Amino acid sequence: MVDASGADIESLGDLTGCVALEKVDVSYCKQLSSLDGLSGLPNLKTVNAGGAAVESIEHLAGCVALESVYVCNCENLASLTGLSGLEKLRMVDASGAGIESLGDLTGCVALEKVDVSYCKQLSSLDGLSGLPNLRTVNAGGAAVESIEHLAGCVALESVYVCNCENLASLTGLSGLEKLRMVDASGADIESLGDLTGCVALEKVDVSYCEQLSSLDGLSGLPNLRTVDAKFSGICCMGGLSGCVSLEVVDVNNCEYLYKLCGLSESRNLRSVDANYSGICYINCLPDGDGRLSVDVSNCKSLMSLDGLSGLKTLVSVNASQSGIESIGDLTGCVALEDVNVFGCKEVSCIKGLSGLQNLETLNASHCGMTDVSALSGCVALKTLKVNSCKELSSSDGLSGLKQLEIVEASSTSITDIRVLSGCVSLREVDVSFCKGLTSLEGLSGLKHLARVRAAYSGLTDIRALSGCVALKAVYANSCKSLQTLDGLSGLKNLEEVDVSECEALETLDDLSGLQIIDSINAKKSGIKNIQGLTGRIALTALDTDECRNLNSLDGVSGLPQLKKAIFSSTGITSVTALSSCFALEVLVVSYCYRLSCLEGLTTLKKLKILRANGCMITSLHSLSQCVALEELSVCNCQHLKSLDGLSGLPRLRSVKANRSGITNVEGLAGCVALKTLDVIYCRRLESLMVLSGLPQLETILTRGTRIQSSEIPEHLKSLCKED
């Protein structure tokens, strides 16, 4: 074996006489134009010259043992001269080559596989005609105009002519009794009539064949299992009649297809995908032996599911965003597990689902439904989605559904969820934007409840969540009437609480005892103190942005896992409570107008980002030991006169001090990682000379300053920008 792939060799002459040689790899040898030296080697079995600069393979003539030849992506190779009559040759890969003909493969009687995909100069498969052992031909993306030369290839099993834009016919395949797969996707074919008699055919792909108007030619094929005709021009499916083994049919986005038909004898049918098609009705789907799924989503012309009624093997129906007006036709579909009628605004009643004991999932969001009482006997129901059903005012019908795990009823008119009290498996509830819902009564004590979403609802309290021992997350943001978090205390698995914009909420004291709580979002709420956070050792993120009544950080001291804290636009006067929050990485205290000192941050060795815009701070000396600091923003800090305290910080990459009161940037000396400096409108700043020793600087924003050109190091002048 010789492997010289990627080498700079120009010739193979030195291999002359290597009579025992079996394999040669010269792929991607960009200087190699000829295979000289291989001629007549009696034991040579494999040659790989893929991607090389070869212009000819004529020297392979006489290599009587040759079995495999790879000349893929040989753009300079126009001919396969040299292969003719090689009786042991089993595989040729010339994909992407410059070949113009396959005539040289005549007589290669052992040939099993030929790949000429994306050969843009190849218009014919001449040379393959009658090859008795040929099993696979890949001409996808080639310029072939005809495959008639495949006639007589009696062993042929797979043909790929996908994306052959010049191919208008499959003439040549008719009667090939071993042919199992044809991929003609994206070709210009107009008919499948040439597949008549291909009795072994299992899969046909004619997707994106825009000129194809019917599936005639497939009728009665006994082994056909999969037909993919998506995005094709078909207007009828009658050509599938008698395909008794058919399992999967994909006709999605066939805009000219007006009905589902031709499938009545396909008792093994498992999947029919007709989404975004033009179908108006469904006709004679089989009640067969398998588990049938039907997708007619986004079929705007489909007004009814008539045709599905009573199908005992139907397990899934997706009619979302379709034009259907009722699901009454699903009556009697006793095996039905999944129904999706999302966005079907005319569907106001779900009585067709009544008593379906195998139904597990129903998505009826954005429908016109007014009640869910028909679900009372759907004992297997696990997931119910009725979001944005504006007319839905009651959840009656869900009581006692012991398998129910997920209920999404956001933006509905429901006012009471007490019927959920018997749904003992419930894990997630979403009643966000239910303005009339004032209580979560009904959820109390549910042992598996892990997540509750009630944002923008009318809640006044969440006491009903007490006893929900598995609860992990509560989202009650923008509940304007919520005054207390009583009910959460002692929930040992609670990790996340969002009470942002709860203006009536004044305290977080009810979060005491929550040992693993990880994240609290209370921004724009009415909280006055955060003392209830004392001892919350697992807390990593806290947001109290725009809590105008918050004046102290008492409560955060000693939180060992706190990584991100946002206190911007609050009334705090000090950050000393953070001095023992050693894990803190991000701190935001912007526009805390009473904050004049950063004392307490000296000990924060992991602090990476500090934003203190618009504060009253006068010094940055407290940052001198913050060795991990990468980004600092002190914009609009008018009382800040210098950047002293930053000198030598090894990771500092960005400093934004625009519109601040700084008079110099001496404090940046030794900040060797600094890339960006923003001093826009720092009108007292007169010199940047100290920056001359900072090797990583890329951008300096100086608009509105009084810095003279002479006060800018020469090599930094090109980095100064006015914008």
XYZ file of C-alpha atoms in Angstrom:
723
model
C 0.000 0.000 0.000
C 1.164 3.521 -0.856
C -0.514 6.509 0.823
C 0.692 9.806 -0.628
C -2.545 11.738 -0.154
C -2.070 15.500 -0.119
C 1.573 15.246 -1.181
C 3.250 17.470 -3.798
C 4.226 14.598 -6.064
C 4.070 15.167 -9.829
C 4.472 11.602 -11.090
C 3.924 7.955 -10.137
C 6.635 6.700 -12.450
C 8.593 5.385 -9.504
C 5.926 2.746 -8.863
C 6.640 0.984 -12.142
C 7.368 -2.672 -11.462
C 5.791 -2.766 -7.971
C 3.930 -5.889 -8.986
C 2.613 -6.710 -5.499
C 1.030 -3.273 -4.992
C -2.688 -3.523 -4.078
C -3.685 -0.007 -2.997
C -2.578 3.515 -3.968
C -3.915 6.727 -2.404
C -2.895 9.953 -4.147
C -6.018 11.932 -3.281
C -5.663 15.711 -3.257
C -2.230 15.639 -4.883
C -2.663 18.963 -6.624
C 0.475 18.606 -8.789
C -0.352 15.126 -10.070
C -1.880 15.119 -13.577
C -1.289 11.503 -14.603
C -1.353 8.005 -13.102
C 1.737 6.919 -15.023
C 3.546 4.166 -13.225
C 0.427 2.155 -12.410
C -0.042 0.718 -15.885
C -0.323 -3.055 -15.923
C 0.195 -3.618 -12.175
C -1.348 -7.102 -11.890
C -2.467 -7.003 -8.215
C -3.637 -3.404 -7.933
C -7.149 -3.419 -6.400
C -7.816 0.133 -5.211
C -6.835 3.546 -6.577
C -7.888 6.766 -4.842
C -7.076 9.909 -6.812
C -10.012 11.957 -5.537
C -9.398 15.701 -5.609
C -6.102 15.319 -7.463
C -5.211 17.224 -10.645
C -5.291 14.110 -12.843
C -6.303 14.691 -16.443
C -6.231 11.048 -17.499
C -6.524 7.563 -15.982
C -5.571 5.730 -19.162
C -2.617 4.184 -17.321
C -5.053 1.985 -15.366
C -5.590 -0.066 -18.500
C -4.274 -3.548 -17.894
C -4.727 -3.405 -14.102
C -6.786 -6.571 -14.345
C -7.331 -6.956 -10.572
C -8.699 -3.434 -10.104
C -11.880 -3.359 -7.966
C -12.330 0.250 -6.798
C -11.485 3.591 -8.424
C -11.992 6.966 -6.761
C -11.599 10.020 -8.989
C -14.161 12.223 -7.272
C -13.681 15.984 -7.601
C -11.081 15.558 -10.353
C -12.262 18.597 -12.258
C -9.678 18.194 -15.026
C -10.665 14.600 -15.771
C -12.852 14.488 -18.879
C -12.783 10.760 -19.583
C -12.684 7.365 -17.865
C -10.530 5.912 -20.636
C -8.480 3.139 -19.090
C -11.293 1.336 -17.287
C -12.915 -0.331 -20.282
C -13.086 -4.103 -20.004
C -11.785 -4.354 -16.411
C -13.778 -7.423 -15.459
C -13.209 -7.233 -11.684
C -14.020 -3.552 -11.298
C -16.836 -3.258 -8.733
C -16.973 0.442 -7.826
C -16.272 3.771 -9.549
C -16.646 7.107 -7.747
C -16.281 9.989 -10.196
C -18.570 12.422 -8.380
C -17.813 16.054 -9.136
C -15.357 15.149 -11.902
C -15.251 16.752 -15.348
C -16.148 13.569 -17.235
C -18.353 13.838 -20.310
C -19.140 10.158 -20.964
C -19.367 6.731 -19.320
C -18.693 4.847 -22.524
C -15.421 3.544 -21.113
C -17.280 1.438 -18.536
C -18.547 -0.880 -21.251
C -17.506 -4.421 -20.463
C -16.979 -3.829 -16.729
C -19.265 -6.765 -16.033
C -18.587 -6.912 -12.262
C -19.445 -3.255 -11.690
C -21.853 -2.847 -8.732
C -21.751 0.853 -7.905
C -21.203 4.008 -9.966
C -21.211 7.524 -8.516
C -21.196 10.366 -11.044
C -23.118 12.860 -8.931
C -22.548 16.530 -9.735
C -20.684 15.766 -12.970
C -21.831 18.918 -14.711
C -20.522 17.866 -18.150
C -22.197 14.445 -18.114
C -25.464 14.321 -20.073
C -25.841 10.563 -20.588
C -25.302 7.285 -18.736
C -24.045 5.509 -21.861
C -21.682 2.726 -20.962
C -23.839 1.330 -18.175
C -26.347 -0.370 -20.440
C -26.807 -4.041 -19.679
C -24.221 -4.290 -16.878
C -25.496 -7.439 -15.147
C -24.291 -6.743 -11.571
C -24.862 -2.996 -11.328
C -26.791 -2.288 -8.110
C -26.384 1.410 -7.371
C -26.164 4.445 -9.650
C -25.818 7.941 -8.214
C -26.122 10.701 -10.798
C -27.624 13.287 -8.470
C -26.905 16.860 -9.507
C -25.339 15.789 -12.805
C -26.338 17.196 -16.201
C -27.905 13.924 -17.376
C -30.800 14.308 -19.780
C -31.654 10.616 -20.002
C -31.243 7.395 -18.016
C -32.442 5.125 -20.786
C -29.080 3.336 -20.739
C -30.031 1.752 -17.398
C -32.428 -0.508 -19.247
C -31.197 -4.066 -18.952
C -29.334 -3.475 -15.675
C -31.315 -6.301 -14.146
C -29.576 -6.201 -10.734
C -30.188 -2.480 -10.189
C -31.485 -1.689 -6.671
C -30.931 2.045 -6.106
C -31.004 5.017 -8.487
C -30.235 8.585 -7.436
C -31.026 11.288 -9.985
C -31.935 14.012 -7.511
C -31.468 17.610 -8.672
C -30.997 16.537 -12.303
C -32.660 19.624 -13.701
C -32.367 18.438 -17.317
C -33.951 15.040 -16.685
C -37.575 14.945 -17.856
C -38.172 11.185 -17.865
C -37.356 7.998 -15.949
C -37.318 5.952 -19.149
C -34.931 3.068 -18.615
C -36.253 1.898 -15.263
C -39.425 0.189 -16.432
C -39.606 -3.468 -15.460
C -36.442 -3.539 -13.315
C -37.671 -6.157 -10.887
C -34.979 -5.662 -8.218
C -35.172 -1.880 -8.066
C -35.877 -0.894 -4.440
C -35.246 2.860 -4.289
C -35.523 5.826 -6.663
C -34.560 9.350 -5.609
C -35.564 11.840 -8.293
C -36.150 14.776 -5.962
C -35.689 18.139 -7.624
C -35.563 16.621 -11.114
C -37.629 17.903 -14.034
C -39.586 14.673 -14.501
C -43.196 14.868 -15.633
C -44.339 11.268 -15.100
C -43.736 8.121 -13.045
C -45.131 5.819 -15.700
C -41.692 4.280 -16.237
C -41.795 2.760 -12.742
C -44.572 0.393 -13.757
C -43.455 -3.175 -13.157
C -40.759 -2.286 -10.609
C -42.314 -4.777 -8.219
C -39.545 -4.605 -5.583
C -39.718 -0.821 -5.254
C -39.838 0.256 -1.586
C -39.102 3.984 -1.630
C -39.734 6.769 -4.154
C -38.638 10.369 -3.607
C -40.042 12.877 -6.088
C -40.076 15.864 -3.759
C -39.624 19.266 -5.395
C -40.543 17.826 -8.831
C -42.644 20.790 -9.873
C -43.532 19.371 -13.305
C -44.934 16.147 -11.839
C -48.729 16.294 -11.712
C -49.632 12.744 -10.628
C -48.282 9.594 -9.010
C -49.583 7.335 -11.770
C -47.108 4.540 -12.328
C -46.898 3.535 -8.690
C -50.321 1.922 -8.559
C -50.314 -1.633 -7.276
C -46.605 -1.824 -6.447
C -46.753 -4.509 -3.743
C -43.641 -3.561 -1.742
C -43.797 0.238 -1.890
C -43.448 1.596 1.653
C -42.439 5.246 1.384
C -43.474 7.980 -1.046
C -42.052 11.480 -0.644
C -43.699 13.979 -2.985
C -43.496 17.146 -0.909
C -43.329 20.464 -2.768
C -44.190 18.659 -6.018
C -46.831 19.636 -8.559
C -49.126 16.653 -7.963
C -52.858 17.317 -7.930
C -54.033 13.763 -7.263
C -52.939 10.744 -5.202
C -54.966 8.136 -7.059
C -51.731 6.639 -8.363
C -51.127 5.118 -4.929
C -54.145 2.837 -5.104
C -53.318 -0.794 -4.505
C -50.002 -0.070 -2.754
C -50.808 -2.490 0.040
C -47.461 -2.149 1.870
C -47.429 1.650 1.941
C -46.406 3.064 5.336
C -45.318 6.693 4.860
C -46.693 9.341 2.493
C -45.374 12.908 2.462
C -47.240 15.374 0.265
C -46.713 18.506 2.326
C -46.709 21.830 0.479
C -48.372 20.325 -2.614
C -50.518 23.355 -3.323
C -52.379 21.767 -6.259
C -53.376 18.652 -4.302
C -57.076 18.972 -3.510
C -57.860 15.742 -1.645
C -56.305 12.851 0.264
C -57.282 9.702 -1.587
C -55.914 6.505 -3.101
C -54.848 5.112 0.257
C -57.834 2.948 1.160
C -55.992 -0.341 0.509
C -52.808 0.671 2.342
C -53.541 -1.070 5.622
C -49.966 -0.652 6.893
C -50.129 3.127 6.595
C -48.416 4.855 9.532
C -47.944 8.462 8.485
C -49.604 10.911 6.097
C -48.124 14.417 5.991
C -50.138 16.889 3.923
C -49.410 20.098 5.811
C -49.544 23.336 3.813
C -51.168 21.462 0.919
C -54.273 22.543 -0.981
C -56.516 19.689 0.175
C -60.207 20.429 0.645
C -61.226 17.079 2.069
C -59.993 13.687 3.238
C -61.312 10.584 1.547
C -61.152 6.907 2.496
C -58.123 6.593 4.725
C -57.679 2.959 5.753
C -58.603 1.596 9.145
C -55.632 -0.715 8.915
C -53.254 -2.694 11.052
C -50.796 0.014 12.139
C -50.808 3.218 14.193
C -51.797 6.057 11.867
C -50.694 9.699 12.173
C -52.199 12.393 9.941
C -50.845 15.933 9.509
C -53.109 18.387 7.701
C -51.855 21.486 9.491
C -52.046 24.805 7.641
C -54.452 23.380 5.054
C -56.561 26.526 4.819
C -59.090 24.998 2.400
C -59.814 22.018 4.645
C -63.087 22.650 6.489
C -63.768 19.185 7.887
C -62.035 16.080 9.209
C -64.690 13.918 7.619
C -62.817 10.857 6.427
C -61.143 10.277 9.776
C -64.347 9.457 11.617
C -64.307 6.090 13.320
C -60.734 5.171 12.339
C -59.791 2.821 15.138
C -56.039 2.913 14.397
C -55.742 6.707 14.225
C -53.368 7.826 16.991
C -52.412 11.376 15.996
C -54.075 14.273 14.150
C -52.416 17.619 13.517
C -54.893 20.060 12.005
C -53.369 23.203 13.490
C -53.901 26.452 11.573
C -56.225 24.648 9.151
C -59.699 25.779 8.124
C -61.617 23.117 10.068
C -64.730 24.230 11.913
C -65.336 21.146 14.058
C -63.610 18.081 15.468
C -66.828 16.116 15.773
C -65.548 13.792 13.059
C -63.040 12.349 15.528
C -65.841 10.563 17.349
C -65.079 6.872 17.528
C -61.332 7.237 16.984
C -60.772 5.160 20.085
C -56.972 4.873 19.747
C -56.431 8.615 19.400
C -53.551 9.861 21.564
C -52.613 13.274 20.185
C -54.825 16.039 18.755
C -53.539 19.432 17.633
C -56.061 22.052 16.497
C -53.975 25.090 17.446
C -55.178 28.246 15.728
C -58.443 26.767 14.400
C -60.518 29.775 15.360
C -63.819 28.287 14.203
C -63.507 25.275 16.516
C -65.690 26.109 19.499
C -66.624 22.636 20.700
C -64.542 19.541 21.463
C -67.358 17.057 22.032
C -65.835 14.838 19.365
C -63.157 13.908 21.897
C -65.594 12.853 24.579
C -64.747 9.524 26.138
C -61.519 8.950 24.196
C -59.736 6.956 26.860
C -56.339 6.915 25.130
C -56.105 10.653 24.476
C -52.863 11.934 26.009
C -52.295 15.352 24.415
C -54.651 18.096 23.247
C -53.433 21.410 21.866
C -56.423 23.658 21.272
C -54.706 26.990 21.875
C -56.006 30.024 19.971
C -59.339 28.334 19.234
C -62.889 29.532 19.815
C -63.722 26.884 22.415
C -65.893 27.827 25.376
C -65.503 24.831 27.691
C -63.500 21.648 28.228
C -66.201 19.572 29.878
C -65.996 16.972 27.097
C -62.604 15.919 28.451
C -64.029 14.512 31.675
C -63.766 10.933 30.454
C -60.346 11.277 28.823
C -58.682 9.443 31.676
C -55.260 9.154 29.980
C -54.925 12.888 29.275
C -51.449 14.160 30.193
C -51.102 17.502 28.405
C -53.755 20.159 27.760
C -53.012 23.435 25.974
C -55.827 25.962 25.636
C -53.809 29.178 25.636
C -55.541 32.261 24.209
C -58.981 30.653 24.081
C -60.576 33.958 25.007
C -64.084 32.540 25.435
C -62.996 29.763 27.797
C -64.219 30.688 31.277
C -64.290 27.342 33.051
C -61.966 24.404 33.577
C -64.799 22.045 34.510
C -64.124 18.672 32.986
C -60.588 18.340 34.279
C -61.560 17.282 37.764
C -60.103 13.956 38.742
C -57.944 13.433 35.631
C -55.264 11.602 37.543
C -52.784 11.366 34.640
C -52.890 15.073 33.787
C -49.380 16.546 34.028
C -49.423 19.826 32.088
C -52.148 22.475 31.839
C -51.536 25.607 29.778
C -54.465 28.002 29.964
C -52.823 31.406 29.627
C -54.834 34.345 28.259
C -58.182 32.659 28.890
C -61.184 33.929 30.850
C -61.047 31.299 33.579
C -61.545 32.585 37.118
C -61.284 29.384 39.123
C -58.960 26.364 38.988
C -60.226 24.460 42.015
C -61.142 21.542 39.742
C -57.423 20.792 39.457
C -57.266 19.657 43.076
C -57.742 16.032 42.092
C -55.169 16.091 39.284
C -52.589 14.385 41.447
C -49.948 14.014 38.690
C -49.924 17.685 37.750
C -46.392 19.021 37.095
C -46.871 22.323 35.259
C -49.636 24.937 35.260
C -49.739 28.122 33.178
C -52.512 30.611 33.925
C -50.625 33.731 32.868
C -52.710 36.685 31.662
C -55.862 35.284 33.292
C -56.987 38.651 34.608
C -60.012 37.267 36.437
C -58.075 34.621 38.356
C -57.386 35.833 41.904
C -56.399 32.591 43.608
C -54.454 29.411 42.929
C -56.766 27.431 45.159
C -56.882 23.947 43.739
C -53.120 23.519 43.538
C -52.554 23.194 47.267
C -50.776 20.025 48.260
C -50.183 18.678 44.741
C -47.103 16.558 45.389
C -45.664 16.605 41.851
C -46.292 20.228 40.900
C -42.936 21.667 39.790
C -43.710 24.840 37.827
C -46.437 27.489 38.074
C -46.798 30.396 35.661
C -49.311 33.058 36.685
C -47.765 36.241 35.278
C -50.100 39.172 34.576
C -52.966 37.419 36.355
C -55.233 38.859 39.043
C -53.584 36.971 41.928
C -53.689 38.603 45.338
C -51.765 35.834 47.081
C -50.152 32.469 46.405
C -50.895 30.770 49.707
C -52.422 27.832 47.858
C -48.937 26.715 46.838
C -48.137 25.656 50.372
C -47.626 21.936 50.511
C -46.472 21.713 46.873
C -43.300 20.030 48.039
C -41.858 19.444 44.542
C -42.300 23.042 43.391
C -39.188 24.373 41.621
C -40.304 27.585 39.924
C -42.978 30.253 40.399
C -43.551 33.003 37.845
C -45.932 35.609 39.233
C -44.473 38.669 37.540
C -46.732 41.673 36.890
C -49.407 40.494 39.310
C -50.291 44.026 40.382
C -52.431 42.912 43.338
C -49.993 40.396 44.800
C -49.045 41.535 48.302
C -47.448 38.517 49.909
C -45.393 35.432 49.096
C -46.861 33.552 52.012
C -47.169 29.961 50.868
C -43.637 29.630 49.532
C -41.918 29.482 52.891
C -40.574 26.037 53.564
C -40.806 24.738 49.967
C -37.425 23.089 50.080
C -37.163 22.375 46.330
C -37.978 25.896 45.137
C -35.198 27.200 42.854
C -36.632 30.176 40.954
C -39.066 32.976 41.808
C -40.130 35.805 39.494
C -42.190 38.561 41.132
C -40.989 41.408 38.939
C -43.375 44.348 38.525
C -45.476 43.216 41.503
C -45.965 46.757 42.732
C -47.933 45.843 45.873
C -45.293 43.382 47.099
C -43.145 44.998 49.805
C -41.063 42.182 51.261
C -39.311 38.916 50.418
C -39.492 37.709 54.010
C -41.685 34.769 53.004
C -38.730 33.252 51.146
C -37.072 32.351 54.418
C -36.193 28.711 54.764
C -35.654 28.177 51.025
C -32.222 26.603 51.108
C -31.743 25.813 47.409
C -33.379 28.847 45.785
C -31.160 29.843 42.876
C -32.749 32.875 41.207
C -34.994 35.740 42.350
C -36.334 38.387 39.978
C -38.053 41.207 41.856
C -37.296 44.131 39.542
C -39.787 47.003 39.468
C -41.595 45.540 42.475
C -42.565 47.407 45.629
C -40.116 45.644 47.954
C -38.599 47.771 50.708
C -36.030 45.329 52.058
C -34.373 42.029 51.217
C -33.605 40.846 54.714
C -35.553 37.689 53.996
C -32.655 36.529 51.825
C -30.365 36.015 54.794
C -29.006 32.487 54.702
C -30.166 31.722 51.133
C -26.834 30.020 50.485
C -27.699 28.641 47.014
C -28.791 31.976 45.513
C -26.813 32.783 42.341
C -28.906 35.545 40.709
C -30.805 38.482 42.242
C -32.518 41.295 40.316
C -34.084 44.271 42.120
C -33.725 46.768 39.278
C -35.936 49.857 39.730
C -37.144 48.863 43.190
C -37.373 52.503 44.229
C -38.277 51.702 47.848
C -35.221 49.513 48.446
C -32.684 51.460 50.526
C -30.444 48.773 51.981
C -28.673 45.573 50.933
C -28.993 44.034 54.373
C -29.826 40.414 53.713
C -27.313 39.650 50.946
C -24.272 39.592 53.182
C -22.490 36.270 53.117
C -24.367 34.681 50.212
C -21.566 32.343 49.056
C -22.951 31.426 45.597
C -24.256 34.824 44.446
C -22.828 35.467 40.965
C -25.087 38.136 39.480
C -26.715 41.003 41.386
C -28.694 43.908 39.920
C -29.583 46.836 42.193
C -29.784 49.622 39.583
C -32.169 52.539 40.144
C -32.729 51.676 43.805
C -32.236 53.890 46.862
C -29.210 52.043 48.257
C -26.411 54.109 49.819
C -23.805 51.392 50.330
C -22.560 48.110 48.843
C -20.528 46.998 51.848
C -22.976 44.131 52.423
C -21.514 42.518 49.298
C -18.020 42.279 50.750
C -18.496 38.622 51.683
C -20.233 37.601 48.436
C -16.984 36.141 47.178
C -18.497 34.424 44.094
C -19.949 37.644 42.652
C -19.123 38.085 38.944
C -21.648 40.675 37.722
C -22.791 43.727 39.699
C -25.106 46.465 38.406
C -25.722 49.541 40.580
C -26.339 52.104 37.836
C -28.405 55.190 38.661
C -28.382 54.599 42.388
C -28.298 58.336 43.011
C -27.558 57.990 46.734
C -24.581 55.679 46.225
C -21.332 57.629 46.660
C -18.871 54.890 47.560
C -17.921 51.411 46.299
C -16.366 50.367 49.584
C -16.836 46.648 50.129
C -15.888 45.505 46.633
C -12.166 45.173 47.366
C -12.586 41.554 48.423
C -14.428 40.465 45.272
C -11.666 38.606 43.426
C -14.088 37.072 40.871
C -15.918 40.260 39.869
C -15.880 40.493 36.050
C -18.454 43.152 35.202
C -19.342 46.311 37.134
C -21.870 48.846 35.909
C -22.160 51.930 38.107
C -23.408 54.516 35.609
C -24.994 57.681 36.940
C -23.954 57.166 40.563
C -22.469 59.718 42.950
C -19.203 57.794 43.363
C -16.005 59.810 43.717
C -13.392 57.060 43.686
C -12.574 53.652 42.190
C -9.930 52.705 44.739
C -12.177 49.937 46.071
C -11.630 48.097 42.777
C -7.854 47.888 43.120
C -7.943 44.211 44.138
C -10.647 43.099 41.680
C -8.149 41.184 39.565
C -10.813 39.425 37.437
C -12.507 42.669 36.349
C -13.068 42.734 32.567
C -15.707 45.409 31.981
C -16.281 48.662 33.869
C -18.943 51.256 33.116
C -19.052 54.539 35.068
C -20.793 56.738 32.504
C -22.453 59.938 33.770
C -20.624 59.771 37.104
C -20.042 63.522 37.309
C -18.338 63.382 40.718
C -15.717 60.877 39.562
C -12.497 62.815 38.820
C -10.064 59.996 38.011
C -9.742 56.305 37.190
C -7.233 55.746 39.972
C -7.672 52.286 41.438
C -7.687 50.458 38.124
C -3.950 50.507 37.524
C -2.501 47.115 36.681
C -5.786 45.187 36.604
C -4.657 42.336 34.323
C -7.970 41.399 32.623
C -9.643 44.776 32.198
C -10.790 44.912 28.526
C -13.379 47.680 28.420
C -13.815 50.968 30.274
C -16.800 53.213 29.582
C -16.562 56.575 31.328
C -18.418 58.831 28.905
C -19.900 62.033 30.295
C -18.099 61.470 33.599
C -16.068 64.066 35.474
C -12.648 62.453 34.960
C -9.731 64.794 34.264
C -7.150 62.121 33.459
C -6.740 58.439 32.635
C -3.567 57.873 34.633
C -5.346 55.088 36.507
C -5.264 52.904 33.398
C -1.494 52.527 33.476
C -0.568 48.865 33.355
C -3.995 47.661 32.161
C -2.333 45.570 29.473
C -5.536 43.797 28.336
C -7.489 47.011 27.660
C -9.108 47.039 24.189
C -11.827 49.703 24.371
C -11.956 53.079 26.109
C -14.994 55.372 25.927
C -14.415 58.944 27.172
C -17.007 60.705 25.012
C -17.896 64.168 26.369
C -15.394 63.996 29.209
C -14.796 67.721 28.802
C -12.139 67.988 31.509
C -9.953 65.283 29.980
C -6.931 66.738 28.198
C -4.390 63.952 27.652
C -4.152 60.293 26.680
C -0.372 60.008 26.788
C -0.472 57.424 29.578
C -2.088 54.956 27.168
C 1.068 54.603 25.081
C 2.101 51.422 26.860
C -1.170 49.507 26.407
C -0.536 46.945 23.626
C -4.105 45.604 23.145
C -5.930 48.902 22.582
C -8.233 48.801 19.553
C -10.759 51.608 20.010
C -10.752 54.975 21.790
C -13.960 57.038 21.633
C -13.118 60.724 22.162
C -15.967 62.802 20.727
C -16.719 65.932 22.750
C -13.386 66.014 24.604
C -10.769 68.786 24.506
C -7.843 66.494 23.886
C -5.272 68.016 21.544
C -3.566 65.876 18.923
C -0.255 66.448 20.665
C -1.673 64.746 23.792
C -2.362 61.495 21.959
C 0.500 59.016 21.410
C 1.352 58.910 17.701
C 0.676 55.187 17.298
C -2.755 55.535 18.939
C -4.112 58.379 16.818
C -5.604 55.996 14.265
C -7.589 54.296 17.051
C -9.325 57.478 18.166
C -12.864 57.728 16.826
C -15.387 60.515 17.062
C -18.432 58.223 16.852
